[in-house]
Each structure stands twice: as structure tokens, then as C-alpha cells.
GROMACS .gro file of C-alpha atoms in nm:
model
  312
    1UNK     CA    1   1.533   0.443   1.358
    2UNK     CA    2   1.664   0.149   1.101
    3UNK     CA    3   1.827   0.220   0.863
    4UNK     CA    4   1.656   0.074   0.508
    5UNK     CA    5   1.877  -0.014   0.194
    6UNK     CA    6   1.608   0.028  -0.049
    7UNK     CA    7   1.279   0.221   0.062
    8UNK     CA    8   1.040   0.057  -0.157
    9UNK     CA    9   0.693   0.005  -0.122
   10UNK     CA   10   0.640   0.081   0.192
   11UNK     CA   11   0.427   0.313   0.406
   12UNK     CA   12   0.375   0.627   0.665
   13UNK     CA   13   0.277   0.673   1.009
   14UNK     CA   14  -0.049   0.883   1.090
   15UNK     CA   15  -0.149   1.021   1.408
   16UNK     CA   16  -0.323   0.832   1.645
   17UNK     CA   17  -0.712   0.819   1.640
   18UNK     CA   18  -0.961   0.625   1.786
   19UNK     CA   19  -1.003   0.300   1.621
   20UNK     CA   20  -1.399   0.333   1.479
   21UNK     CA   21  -1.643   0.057   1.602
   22UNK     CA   22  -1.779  -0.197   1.428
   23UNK     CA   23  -1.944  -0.030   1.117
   24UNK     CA   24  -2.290   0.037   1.195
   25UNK     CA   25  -2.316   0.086   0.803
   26UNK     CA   26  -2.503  -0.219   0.680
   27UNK     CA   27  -2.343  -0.349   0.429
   28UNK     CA   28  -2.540  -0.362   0.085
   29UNK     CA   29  -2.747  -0.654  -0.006
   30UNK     CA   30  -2.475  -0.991   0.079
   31UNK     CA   31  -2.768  -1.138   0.231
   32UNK     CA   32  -2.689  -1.555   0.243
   33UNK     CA   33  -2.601  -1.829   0.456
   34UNK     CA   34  -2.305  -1.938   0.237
   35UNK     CA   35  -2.091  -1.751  -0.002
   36UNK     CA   36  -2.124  -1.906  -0.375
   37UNK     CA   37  -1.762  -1.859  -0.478
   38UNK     CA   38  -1.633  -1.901  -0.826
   39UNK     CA   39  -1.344  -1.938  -1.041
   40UNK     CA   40  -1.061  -1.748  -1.120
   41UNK     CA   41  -0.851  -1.961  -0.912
   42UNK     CA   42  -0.638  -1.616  -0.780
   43UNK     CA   43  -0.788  -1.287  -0.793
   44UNK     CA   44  -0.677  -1.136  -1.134
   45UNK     CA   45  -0.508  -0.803  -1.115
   46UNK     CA   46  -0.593  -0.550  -1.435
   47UNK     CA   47  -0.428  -0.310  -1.546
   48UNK     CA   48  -0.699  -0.026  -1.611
   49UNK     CA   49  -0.716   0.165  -1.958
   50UNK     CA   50  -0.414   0.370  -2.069
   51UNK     CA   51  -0.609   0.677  -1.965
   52UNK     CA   52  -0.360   0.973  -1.874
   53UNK     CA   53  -0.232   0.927  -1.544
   54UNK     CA   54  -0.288   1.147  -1.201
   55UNK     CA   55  -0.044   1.374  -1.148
   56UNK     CA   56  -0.023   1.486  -0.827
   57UNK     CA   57   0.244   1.698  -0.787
   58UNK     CA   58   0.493   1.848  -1.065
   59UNK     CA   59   0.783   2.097  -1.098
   60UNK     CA   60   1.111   2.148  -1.217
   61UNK     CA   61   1.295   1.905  -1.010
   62UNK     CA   62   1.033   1.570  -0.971
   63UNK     CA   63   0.719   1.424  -1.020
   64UNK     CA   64   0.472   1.277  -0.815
   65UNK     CA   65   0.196   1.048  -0.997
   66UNK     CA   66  -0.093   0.780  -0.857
   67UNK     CA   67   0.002   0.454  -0.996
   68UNK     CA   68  -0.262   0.173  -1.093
   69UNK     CA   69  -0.327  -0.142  -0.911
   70UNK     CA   70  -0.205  -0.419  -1.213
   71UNK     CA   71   0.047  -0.161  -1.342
   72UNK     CA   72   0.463  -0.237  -1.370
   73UNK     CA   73   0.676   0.018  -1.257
   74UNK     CA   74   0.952  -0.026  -1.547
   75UNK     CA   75   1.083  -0.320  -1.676
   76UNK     CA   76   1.156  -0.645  -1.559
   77UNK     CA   77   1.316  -0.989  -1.626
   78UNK     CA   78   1.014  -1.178  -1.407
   79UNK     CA   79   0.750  -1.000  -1.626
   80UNK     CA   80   0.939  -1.062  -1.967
   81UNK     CA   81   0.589  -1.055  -2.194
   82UNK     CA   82   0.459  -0.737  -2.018
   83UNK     CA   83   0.433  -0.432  -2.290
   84UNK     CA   84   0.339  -0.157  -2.052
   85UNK     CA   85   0.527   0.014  -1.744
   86UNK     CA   86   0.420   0.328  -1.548
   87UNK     CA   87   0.804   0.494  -1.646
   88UNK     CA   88   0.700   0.501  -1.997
   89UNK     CA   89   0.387   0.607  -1.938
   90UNK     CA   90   0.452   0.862  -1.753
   91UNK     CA   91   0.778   0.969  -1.971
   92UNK     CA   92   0.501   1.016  -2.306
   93UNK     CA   93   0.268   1.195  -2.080
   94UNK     CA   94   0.460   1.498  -1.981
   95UNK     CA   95   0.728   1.469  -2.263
   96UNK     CA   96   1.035   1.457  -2.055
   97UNK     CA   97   1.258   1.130  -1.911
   98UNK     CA   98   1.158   1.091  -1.617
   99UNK     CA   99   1.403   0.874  -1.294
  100UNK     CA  100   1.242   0.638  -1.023
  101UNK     CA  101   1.365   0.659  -0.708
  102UNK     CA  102   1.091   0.412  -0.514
  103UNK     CA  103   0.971   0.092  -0.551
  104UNK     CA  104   0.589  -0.007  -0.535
  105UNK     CA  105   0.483  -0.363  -0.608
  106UNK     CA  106   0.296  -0.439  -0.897
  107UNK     CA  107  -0.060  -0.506  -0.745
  108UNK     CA  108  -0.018  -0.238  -0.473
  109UNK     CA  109  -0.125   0.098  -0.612
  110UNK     CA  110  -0.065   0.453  -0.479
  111UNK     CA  111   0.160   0.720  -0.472
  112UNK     CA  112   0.527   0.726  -0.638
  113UNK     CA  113   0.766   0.973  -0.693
  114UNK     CA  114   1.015   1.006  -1.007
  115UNK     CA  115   1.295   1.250  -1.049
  116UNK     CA  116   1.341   1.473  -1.327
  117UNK     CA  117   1.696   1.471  -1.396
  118UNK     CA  118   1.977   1.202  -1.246
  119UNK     CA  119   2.062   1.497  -0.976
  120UNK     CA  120   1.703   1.496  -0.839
  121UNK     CA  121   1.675   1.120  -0.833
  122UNK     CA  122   2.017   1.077  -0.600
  123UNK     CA  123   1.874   1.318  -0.378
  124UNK     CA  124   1.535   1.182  -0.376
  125UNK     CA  125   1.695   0.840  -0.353
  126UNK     CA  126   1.893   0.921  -0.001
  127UNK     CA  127   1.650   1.037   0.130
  128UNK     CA  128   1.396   0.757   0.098
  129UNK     CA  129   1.776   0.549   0.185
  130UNK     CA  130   1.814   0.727   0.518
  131UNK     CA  131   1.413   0.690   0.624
  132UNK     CA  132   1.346   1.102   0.620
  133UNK     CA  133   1.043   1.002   0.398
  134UNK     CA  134   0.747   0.895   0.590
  135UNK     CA  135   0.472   0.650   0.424
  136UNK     CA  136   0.130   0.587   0.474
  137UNK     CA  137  -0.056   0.245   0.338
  138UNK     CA  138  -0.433   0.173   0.342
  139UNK     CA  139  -0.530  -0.185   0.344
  140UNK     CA  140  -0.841  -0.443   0.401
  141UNK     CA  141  -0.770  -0.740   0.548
  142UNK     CA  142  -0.987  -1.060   0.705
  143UNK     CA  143  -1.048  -1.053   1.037
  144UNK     CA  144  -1.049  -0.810   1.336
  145UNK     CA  145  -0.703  -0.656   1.325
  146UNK     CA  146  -0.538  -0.527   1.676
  147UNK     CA  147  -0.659  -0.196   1.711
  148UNK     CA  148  -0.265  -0.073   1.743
  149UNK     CA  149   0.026  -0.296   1.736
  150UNK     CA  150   0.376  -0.288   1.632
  151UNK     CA  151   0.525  -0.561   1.403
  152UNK     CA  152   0.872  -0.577   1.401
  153UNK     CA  153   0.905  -0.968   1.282
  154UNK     CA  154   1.224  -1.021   1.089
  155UNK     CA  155   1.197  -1.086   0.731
  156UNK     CA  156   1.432  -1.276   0.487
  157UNK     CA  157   1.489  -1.197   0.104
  158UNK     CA  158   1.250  -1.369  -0.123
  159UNK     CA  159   1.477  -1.217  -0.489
  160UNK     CA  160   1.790  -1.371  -0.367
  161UNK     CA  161   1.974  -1.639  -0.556
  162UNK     CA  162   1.956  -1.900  -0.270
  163UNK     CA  163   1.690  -2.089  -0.101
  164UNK     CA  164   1.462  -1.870   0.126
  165UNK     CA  165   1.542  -2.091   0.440
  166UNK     CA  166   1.926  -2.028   0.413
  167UNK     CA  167   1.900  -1.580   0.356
  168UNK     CA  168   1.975  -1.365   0.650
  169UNK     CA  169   1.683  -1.243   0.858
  170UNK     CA  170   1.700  -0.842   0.798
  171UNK     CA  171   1.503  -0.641   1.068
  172UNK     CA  172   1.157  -0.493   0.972
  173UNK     CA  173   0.937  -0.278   1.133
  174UNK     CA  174   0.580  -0.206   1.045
  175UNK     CA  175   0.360   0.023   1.266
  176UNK     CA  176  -0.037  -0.043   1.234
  177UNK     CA  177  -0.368   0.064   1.353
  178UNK     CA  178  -0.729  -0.036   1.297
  179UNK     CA  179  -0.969   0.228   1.168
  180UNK     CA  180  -1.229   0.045   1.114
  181UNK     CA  181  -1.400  -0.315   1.075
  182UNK     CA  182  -1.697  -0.489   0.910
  183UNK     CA  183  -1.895  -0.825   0.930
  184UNK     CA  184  -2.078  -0.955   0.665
  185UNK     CA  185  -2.330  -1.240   0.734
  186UNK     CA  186  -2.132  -1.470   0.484
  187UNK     CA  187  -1.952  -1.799   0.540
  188UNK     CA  188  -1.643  -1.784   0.323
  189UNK     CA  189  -1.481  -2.011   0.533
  190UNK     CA  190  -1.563  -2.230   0.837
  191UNK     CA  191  -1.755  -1.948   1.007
  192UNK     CA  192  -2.124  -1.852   0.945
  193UNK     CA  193  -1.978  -1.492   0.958
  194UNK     CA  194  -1.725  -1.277   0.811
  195UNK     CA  195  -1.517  -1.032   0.934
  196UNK     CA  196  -1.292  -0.753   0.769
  197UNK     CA  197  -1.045  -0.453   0.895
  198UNK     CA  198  -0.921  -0.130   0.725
  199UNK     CA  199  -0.576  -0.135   0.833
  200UNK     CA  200  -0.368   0.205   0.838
  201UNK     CA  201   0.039   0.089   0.778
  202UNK     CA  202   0.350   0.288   0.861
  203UNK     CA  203   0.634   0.074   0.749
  204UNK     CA  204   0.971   0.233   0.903
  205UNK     CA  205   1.187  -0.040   0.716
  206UNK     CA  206   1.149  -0.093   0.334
  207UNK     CA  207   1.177  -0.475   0.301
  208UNK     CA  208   1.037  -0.676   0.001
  209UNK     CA  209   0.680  -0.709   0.040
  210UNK     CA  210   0.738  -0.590   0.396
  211UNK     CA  211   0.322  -0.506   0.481
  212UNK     CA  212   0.188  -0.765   0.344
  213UNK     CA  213   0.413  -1.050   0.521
  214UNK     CA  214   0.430  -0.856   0.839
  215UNK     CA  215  -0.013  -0.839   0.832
  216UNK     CA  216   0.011  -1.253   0.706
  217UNK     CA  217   0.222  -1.368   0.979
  218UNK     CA  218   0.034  -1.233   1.247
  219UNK     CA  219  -0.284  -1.381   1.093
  220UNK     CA  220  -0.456  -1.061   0.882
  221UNK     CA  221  -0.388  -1.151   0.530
  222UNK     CA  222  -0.445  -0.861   0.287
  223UNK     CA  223  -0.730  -0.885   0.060
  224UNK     CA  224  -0.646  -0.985  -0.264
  225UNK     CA  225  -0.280  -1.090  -0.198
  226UNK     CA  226  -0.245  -1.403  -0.408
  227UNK     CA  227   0.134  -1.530  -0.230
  228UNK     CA  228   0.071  -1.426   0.066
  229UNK     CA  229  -0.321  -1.447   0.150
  230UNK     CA  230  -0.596  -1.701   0.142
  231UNK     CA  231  -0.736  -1.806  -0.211
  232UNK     CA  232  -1.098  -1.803  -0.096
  233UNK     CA  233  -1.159  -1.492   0.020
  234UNK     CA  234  -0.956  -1.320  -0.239
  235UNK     CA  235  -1.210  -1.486  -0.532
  236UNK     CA  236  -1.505  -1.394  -0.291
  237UNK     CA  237  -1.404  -1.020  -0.316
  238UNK     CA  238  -1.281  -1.040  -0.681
  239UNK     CA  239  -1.624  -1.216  -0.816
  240UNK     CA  240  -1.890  -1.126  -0.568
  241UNK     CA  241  -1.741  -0.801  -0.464
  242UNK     CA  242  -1.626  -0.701  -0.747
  243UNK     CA  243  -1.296  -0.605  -0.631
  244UNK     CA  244  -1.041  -0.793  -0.815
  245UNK     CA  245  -0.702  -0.597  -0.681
  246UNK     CA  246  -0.454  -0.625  -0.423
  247UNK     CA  247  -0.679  -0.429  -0.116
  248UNK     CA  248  -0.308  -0.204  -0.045
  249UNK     CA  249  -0.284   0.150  -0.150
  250UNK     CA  250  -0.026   0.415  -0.086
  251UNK     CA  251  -0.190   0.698   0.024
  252UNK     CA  252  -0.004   0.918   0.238
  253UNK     CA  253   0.419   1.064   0.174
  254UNK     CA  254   0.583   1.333   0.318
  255UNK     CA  255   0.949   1.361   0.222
  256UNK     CA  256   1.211   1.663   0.164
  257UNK     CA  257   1.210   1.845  -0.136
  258UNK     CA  258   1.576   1.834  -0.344
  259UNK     CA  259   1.578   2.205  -0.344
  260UNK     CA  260   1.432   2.301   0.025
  261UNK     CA  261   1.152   2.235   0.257
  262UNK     CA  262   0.892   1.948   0.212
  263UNK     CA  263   0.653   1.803   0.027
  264UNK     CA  264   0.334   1.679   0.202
  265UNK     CA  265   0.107   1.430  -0.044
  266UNK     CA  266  -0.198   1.259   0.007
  267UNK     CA  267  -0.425   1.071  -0.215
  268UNK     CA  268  -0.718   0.823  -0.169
  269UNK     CA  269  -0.729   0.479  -0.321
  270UNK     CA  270  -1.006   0.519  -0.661
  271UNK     CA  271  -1.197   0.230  -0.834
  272UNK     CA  272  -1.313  -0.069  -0.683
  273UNK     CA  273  -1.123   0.016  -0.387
  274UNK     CA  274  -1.295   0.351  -0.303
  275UNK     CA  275  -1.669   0.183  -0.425
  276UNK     CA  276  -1.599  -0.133  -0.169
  277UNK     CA  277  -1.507   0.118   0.142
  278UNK     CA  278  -1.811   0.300   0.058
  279UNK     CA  279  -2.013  -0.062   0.017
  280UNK     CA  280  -1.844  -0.140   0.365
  281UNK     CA  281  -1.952   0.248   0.533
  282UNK     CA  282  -1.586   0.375   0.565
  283UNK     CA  283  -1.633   0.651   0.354
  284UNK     CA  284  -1.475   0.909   0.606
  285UNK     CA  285  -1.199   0.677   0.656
  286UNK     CA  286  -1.082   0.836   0.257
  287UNK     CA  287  -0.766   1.033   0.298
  288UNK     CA  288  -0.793   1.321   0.102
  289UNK     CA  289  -0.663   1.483  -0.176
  290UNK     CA  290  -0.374   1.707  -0.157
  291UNK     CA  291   0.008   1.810  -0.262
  292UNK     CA  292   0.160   2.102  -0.081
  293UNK     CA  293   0.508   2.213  -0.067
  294UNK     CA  294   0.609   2.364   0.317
  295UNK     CA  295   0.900   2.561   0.413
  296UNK     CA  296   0.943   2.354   0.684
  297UNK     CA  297   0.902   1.958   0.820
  298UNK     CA  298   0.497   1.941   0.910
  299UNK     CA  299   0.426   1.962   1.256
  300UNK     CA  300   0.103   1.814   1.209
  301UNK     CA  301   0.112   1.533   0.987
  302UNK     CA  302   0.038   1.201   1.023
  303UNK     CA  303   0.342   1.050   1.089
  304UNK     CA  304   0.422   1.110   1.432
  305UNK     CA  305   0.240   0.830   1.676
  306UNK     CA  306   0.391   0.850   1.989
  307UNK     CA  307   0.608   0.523   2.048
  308UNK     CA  308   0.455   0.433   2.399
  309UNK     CA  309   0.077   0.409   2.187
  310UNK     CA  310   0.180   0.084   2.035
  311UNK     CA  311   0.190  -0.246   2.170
  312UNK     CA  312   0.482  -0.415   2.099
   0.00000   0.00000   0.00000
């Protein structure tokens, strides 16, 4: 498998299933010939209310918490007038410092993990370095998605100090599979009708932004994704829908514990996310909640799609 420098916000395979049909769920009341859409000119990401955050998972040794769509992970020079980051948060919360070891974009929201000590975090770190953590990602996008298909486009740096054009290409790899798929009798765009996918996402590279450019270029913008999507449809679902997020959640890790065995995580997407896959009848699509810690690597997670089911 590729190796990945970084990990970050990336995602984990799931077993094959068969993809559902088009929801028979009726959408709730969109009834219209045209979609009146309205201002803000880019769907506006919020932060929700310092509530106390979901903890997931805790011990001795790390931490595993369900970050908020709008919400910084720590610091950063691009974000110079933000005031609030999940690392402090989460440091006041349960009293101790606490050590990233993951990346997860600032609109995507979803699981992360955080060491408890410097020792943890290396450990944690490798592994997510060496791809022995697997990642699952949840996201809506326009359009009938393929109902299994392997992206492997390559992907160039979009941090570095030169010109896009002149990085190097680095190899990325993002398995996906349709669960699911809705049209609502709307004309956001050219089309009298509109059509959306829930996407599962397995990313087995950790590039920048990996899922949503992979999902863009092959013509299934994410929901919400204001660099890499299509301005329309993300104010259609931010206004009418009520859904003003990012439509990518982390919902699925399993990844070896610093001390033995492994840690198997899952948590659904909340908010407007959960209340618009309800609206859109893909309520049983909802991973559920759980955190166990296993002696051994599952045998039965989600992870493991054979590699002669996807298209390539």
C-alpha cells in the first residue's frame, strides 16, 4: 500500500454492500419548478456553541473526541484572527495537555485522535505515517456517483511555496462507494431535476484535501465545499436546506492502540448533517455509535473491500 507522509484528514474502507436504490423516501416538501437561491455568496461554515465536546474514547494513553464542522484544530498562521481551536478546547475539558497526531480540515468534521503525553503521540503518529490506521468518510455530493470506483488521480501540493502548476504530482488513492442517492424535483442548475449521492470514502493516501479533489475531478463535488465545489448548490443547501457545512464527516477509525491491540471507533455525523440524511430517507445509512478496544486487529470491520470489487 502507499506509503503517506502525513495521514491527515482522510478516511477508511468499509465492507462492500449493495449500493441502495434511488431513495424511495420522498423527500419533504421542495415542491417547485425552480430553486429560489439566495445570498451568502459561499456557504458559511459555524462553529457551533462551546458546549463540552464528545468524547468518544479516553484512557491513560490518548483521546479520541468528535470535532465540529467550522472548528480549527490548533493554531494557524492562515486563520490569524481565529480565537478558538479544538486543542484548547479539549485541553480545558479534561484538564490535561493533550498532543495531535492527525489532521482534519477545518469544515470537515468527525473523529480525531490526540495523545496524552509526547510518547503516545509518536506512536500514534507512525502509525497513522505507515497507513495501519484505516479511515472511513461520509459525504453528499451532486449527482449520481459510481456505485464503486477507485480514484487514484495524482494530486499536487496546494501549501507549498511555489506555484501549484510547477509542485510534484504525489500519488493518491481514494476508494469510494455509493450508498445511496436522491432526486429532488428542483432546478438548481440547467436541469429541471436534481440529483444527490451519499458517498462512503476510504482514502489509503493522506494528501491535502485528498477526498474532496479526488470526488471534484471526477465530476461529484462535495456539498458545501466552497474551493473545490459549485457555488450554487452549496447556497441552495445552506439557505433552503438549511445545511450550511462542508457535507464530509469522519465517521469510521480503526488504528493500534500504543500499549496493545486496537481500537475500533465509529461515530455518526450530528446536526444539520444527520437532520438532512433523514430529510433525504438515509437514515439507516447512520454509522453507529461505538469505541471498543480489541485484543486483536478486527476481522470484521469495515475496512477490508476486496481489491478486485472496484473499478479502477
Amino acid at each position: 500500500m502507499p506509503s503517506s507522509p502525513d495521514a491527515p484528514h482522510s478516511d477508511a474502507p468499509t465492507a462492500p454492500q449493495t449500493p441502495a436504490p434511488m431513495a424511495d423516501a420522498t423527500p419533504t416538501p421542495l415542491e417547485g419548478k425552480s430553486a429560489e437561491v439566495t445570498e451568502p455568496a459561499e456557504p458559511v461554515e459555524l462553529t457551533e456553541p462551546a458546549e463540552p465536546l464528545d468524547i468518544l474514547f479516553q484512557d491513560e494513553v490518548l483521546v479520541v473526541v468528535h470535532k465540529p464542522s467550522g472548528l480549527l484544530v490548533h493554531r494557524s498562521p492562515i486563520d490569524k484572527h481565529e480565537t478558538e481551536f479544538l486543542l484548547q478546547r479539549l485541553r480545558d475539558q479534561i484538564g490535561q495537555h493533550v498532543f495531535p497526531v492527525h489532521r482534519l480540515d477545518r469544515p470537515t468534521s468527525g473523529l480525531m485522535v490526540f495523545g496524552l503525553s509526547p510518547q503516545a503521540a509518536r506512536k500514534l503518529s507512525t502509525a497513522f505515517e505507515e497507513q495501519q490506521v484505516s479511515k472511513r468518510y461520509l459525504a453528499i455530493v451532486r449527482g449520481v456517483a459510481p456505485e464503486q470506483q477507485r480514484l487514484d488521480y495524482g494530486l499536487r501540493k496546494e501549501d507549498g511555496k511555489l506555484p501549484k502548476a510547477e509542485m510534484p504530482e504525489q500519488e493518491a488513492i481514494t476508494d469510494t462507494r455509493r450508498l445511496a442517492q436522491v432526486e429532488l424535483p428542483i432546478a438548481i442548475d440547467r436541469y429541471p431535476q436534481s440529483r444527490f449521492s451519499l458517498v462512503e470514502a476510504r482514502p489509503l493516501t493522506g494528501r491535502r484535501h485528498q477526498i474532496r479533489r479526488h470526488l471534484s475531478r471526477r465530476g461529484y463535488p462535495i456539498i458545501g465545499d466552497a474551493k473545490h465545489g459549485k457555488g450554487n448548490y452549496n447556497r441552495y443547501f445552506a439557505t433552503t436546506l438549511e445545511c450550511p457545512r462542508l457535507l464530509l464527516a469522519a465517521v469510521g477509525l480503526e488504528l493500534p492502540h500504543p500499549e496493545g491491540g486496537w481500537l475500533s471507533l465509529s461515530c455518526p455525523p450530528e446536526g444539520a448533517y444527520a437532520a438532512l440524511m433523514e430529510r433525504f430517507g438515509w437514515l439507516g445509512h447512520l454509522p453507529e455509535r461505538y469505541a471498543e478496544h480489541l485484543a486483536e486487529c478486527p476481522t470484521r470491520h469495515w475496512l477490508d473491500a476486496p481489491a478486485g470489487d472496484l473499478a479502477d
